[in-house]
PDB file of C-alpha atoms in Angstrom:
ATOM      1  CA  MET A   1      88.493  53.872   3.217  1.00 57.00           C
ATOM      2  CA  ILE A   2      91.722  55.872   4.114  1.00 62.00           C
ATOM      3  CA  GLY A   3      90.477  56.519   7.766  1.00 61.00           C
ATOM      4  CA  SER A   4      88.765  53.126   8.180  1.00 65.00           C
ATOM      5  CA  ASP A   5      90.089  50.879  11.386  1.00 68.00           C
ATOM      6  CA  ALA A   6      91.532  48.637   8.565  1.00 63.00           C
ATOM      7  CA  GLY A   7      92.588  51.246   6.202  1.00 66.00           C
ATOM      8  CA  PRO A   8      96.625  52.039   4.610  1.00 67.00           C
ATOM      9  CA  PHE A   9      97.441  54.164   7.858  1.00 71.00           C
ATOM     10  CA  THR A  10      97.653  50.859   9.754  1.00 69.00           C
ATOM     11  CA  ILE A  11      99.049  47.188  10.479  1.00 68.00           C
ATOM     12  CA  HIS A  12      95.715  45.589   9.046  1.00 68.00           C
ATOM     13  CA  PHE A  13      96.273  46.611   6.134  1.00 76.00           C
ATOM     14  CA  TRP A  14     100.496  46.488   4.958  1.00 80.00           C
ATOM     15  CA  ALA A  15     100.792  42.912   7.109  1.00 83.00           C
ATOM     16  CA  PRO A  16      97.900  41.491   3.795  1.00 86.00           C
ATOM     17  CA  THR A  17     100.029  43.808   1.001  1.00 86.00           C
ATOM     18  CA  PHE A  18     103.258  42.099   2.105  1.00 89.00           C
ATOM     19  CA  LYS A  19     102.179  38.640   2.596  1.00 91.00           C
ATOM     20  CA  TRP A  20     101.370  38.821  -0.943  1.00 94.00           C
ATOM     21  CA  CYS A  21     104.826  38.295  -2.117  1.00 94.00           C
ATOM     22  CA  ILE A  22     105.273  35.854  -0.384  1.00 93.00           C
ATOM     23  CA  THR A  23     101.892  33.993  -2.217  1.00 95.00           C
ATOM     24  CA  ILE A  24     102.922  35.850  -5.243  1.00 96.00           C
ATOM     25  CA  ALA A  25     106.379  33.979  -5.449  1.00 96.00           C
ATOM     26  CA  ASN A  26     104.548  30.432  -4.331  1.00 96.00           C
ATOM     27  CA  ILE A  27     102.823  30.653  -7.485  1.00 95.00           C
ATOM     28  CA  ALA A  28     105.578  31.370  -9.612  1.00 96.00           C
ATOM     29  CA  ASP A  29     107.375  28.171  -8.179  1.00 95.00           C
ATOM     30  CA  LEU A  30     104.736  25.786  -9.038  1.00 95.00           C
ATOM     31  CA  SER A  31     106.799  26.472 -12.683  1.00 96.00           C
ATOM     32  CA  ARG A  32     109.313  25.027 -10.411  1.00 95.00           C
ATOM     33  CA  PRO A  33     110.303  21.257 -11.090  1.00 96.00           C
ATOM     34  CA  VAL A  34     109.225  19.263  -8.088  1.00 95.00           C
ATOM     35  CA  ASP A  35     112.660  18.072  -6.614  1.00 94.00           C
ATOM     36  CA  LYS A  36     113.449  22.003  -6.425  1.00 95.00           C
ATOM     37  CA  VAL A  37     110.532  22.445  -3.911  1.00 94.00           C
ATOM     38  CA  SER A  38     110.713  21.439   0.081  1.00 95.00           C
ATOM     39  CA  THR A  39     107.864  19.576   1.793  1.00 96.00           C
ATOM     40  CA  PRO A  40     108.823  21.538   4.652  1.00 96.00           C
ATOM     41  CA  GLN A  41     108.869  24.899   3.815  1.00 96.00           C
ATOM     42  CA  GLN A  42     105.265  23.748   1.529  1.00 97.00           C
ATOM     43  CA  VAL A  43     103.696  22.884   5.158  1.00 97.00           C
ATOM     44  CA  ALA A  44     104.793  25.670   6.566  1.00 97.00           C
ATOM     45  CA  VAL A  45     103.437  27.959   3.938  1.00 97.00           C
ATOM     46  CA  THR A  46      99.696  26.001   4.135  1.00 97.00           C
ATOM     47  CA  ALA A  47      99.625  25.849   7.598  1.00 98.00           C
ATOM     48  CA  THR A  48     100.728  29.530   7.682  1.00 96.00           C
ATOM     49  CA  GLY A  49      97.913  30.552   5.715  1.00 97.00           C
ATOM     50  CA  LEU A  50      95.006  27.971   6.929  1.00 97.00           C
ATOM     51  CA  ILE A  51      95.821  29.641  10.915  1.00 96.00           C
ATOM     52  CA  TRP A  52      95.444  33.530   9.816  1.00 93.00           C
ATOM     53  CA  SER A  53      92.521  32.726   7.575  1.00 95.00           C
ATOM     54  CA  ARG A  54      90.517  31.669  10.977  1.00 94.00           C
ATOM     55  CA  TYR A  55      92.432  34.784  12.382  1.00 92.00           C
ATOM     56  CA  SER A  56      91.265  36.694  10.303  1.00 90.00           C
ATOM     57  CA  PHE A  57      87.861  37.252  11.480  1.00 92.00           C
ATOM     58  CA  VAL A  58      89.021  36.775  15.504  1.00 92.00           C
ATOM     59  CA  ILE A  59      90.316  39.986  15.184  1.00 86.00           C
ATOM     60  CA  THR A  60      88.855  43.140  15.424  1.00 83.00           C
ATOM     61  CA  PRO A  61      88.686  44.933  12.927  1.00 82.00           C
ATOM     62  CA  VAL A  62      87.538  41.817  11.075  1.00 85.00           C
ATOM     63  CA  ASN A  63      90.137  41.876   8.260  1.00 85.00           C
ATOM     64  CA  TYR A  64      89.272  40.699   4.848  1.00 89.00           C
ATOM     65  CA  THR A  65      92.257  41.711   3.156  1.00 88.00           C
ATOM     66  CA  LEU A  66      94.134  39.270   5.508  1.00 90.00           C
ATOM     67  CA  PHE A  67      91.827  36.414   4.620  1.00 95.00           C
ATOM     68  CA  SER A  68      91.620  36.570   1.343  1.00 95.00           C
ATOM     69  CA  VAL A  69      95.696  36.517   1.137  1.00 96.00           C
ATOM     70  CA  ASN A  70      95.930  33.772   3.429  1.00 96.00           C
ATOM     71  CA  VAL A  71      93.476  31.543   1.404  1.00 97.00           C
ATOM     72  CA  PHE A  72      95.750  31.914  -1.566  1.00 97.00           C
ATOM     73  CA  MET A  73      98.494  31.378   0.179  1.00 97.00           C
ATOM     74  CA  ALA A  74      97.169  28.217   1.996  1.00 98.00           C
ATOM     75  CA  GLY A  75      95.710  26.749  -1.462  1.00 98.00           C
ATOM     76  CA  SER A  76      99.064  28.002  -3.706  1.00 97.00           C
ATOM     77  CA  GLY A  77     101.047  25.435  -0.410  1.00 97.00           C
ATOM     78  CA  LEU A  78      98.407  22.700  -1.028  1.00 98.00           C
ATOM     79  CA  ALA A  79      99.119  22.785  -4.762  1.00 97.00           C
ATOM     80  CA  GLN A  80     102.368  22.636  -3.778  1.00 97.00           C
ATOM     81  CA  LEU A  81     102.460  19.067  -1.776  1.00 97.00           C
ATOM     82  CA  TRP A  82      99.647  18.114  -4.389  1.00 97.00           C
ATOM     83  CA  ARG A  83     102.951  18.158  -7.208  1.00 97.00           C
ATOM     84  CA  LYS A  84     105.270  16.763  -4.503  1.00 96.00           C
ATOM     85  CA  TRP A  85     102.534  13.677  -4.106  1.00 96.00           C
ATOM     86  CA  GLU A  86     102.112  13.048  -7.459  1.00 95.00           C
ATOM     87  CA  ALA A  87     105.688  12.921  -7.637  1.00 94.00           C
ATOM     88  CA  GLY A  88     106.166  10.275  -5.103  1.00 92.00           C
ATOM     89  CA  GLN A  89     108.824  12.762  -3.508  1.00 93.00           C
ATOM     90  CA  LEU A  90     106.569  13.530  -0.547  1.00 88.00           C
ATOM     91  CA  PHE A  91     108.484  12.148   2.496  1.00 85.00           C
ATOM     92  CA  ALA A  92     111.634  12.049   0.002  1.00 71.00           C
TER      93      ALA A  92
END
């Protein structure tokens, strides 16, 4: 594990590790009032998660850690956008 192509001495390990901080913060924001959630920010979070989920399988080595964090990132963004939609504030 330590000496692998996606081990802790490579960017393939640290980028997804720090990206979890953004994802966890976005999940924590599910408790925020809907009017305080930014639609453009959540569109960006969702798009980033979807794009990088695909990219994680294109790069060498295939990075499953990057894939998992981006699936959660896209999911948390979609959950926030759904909350905005339900409250009728998506385009407000």
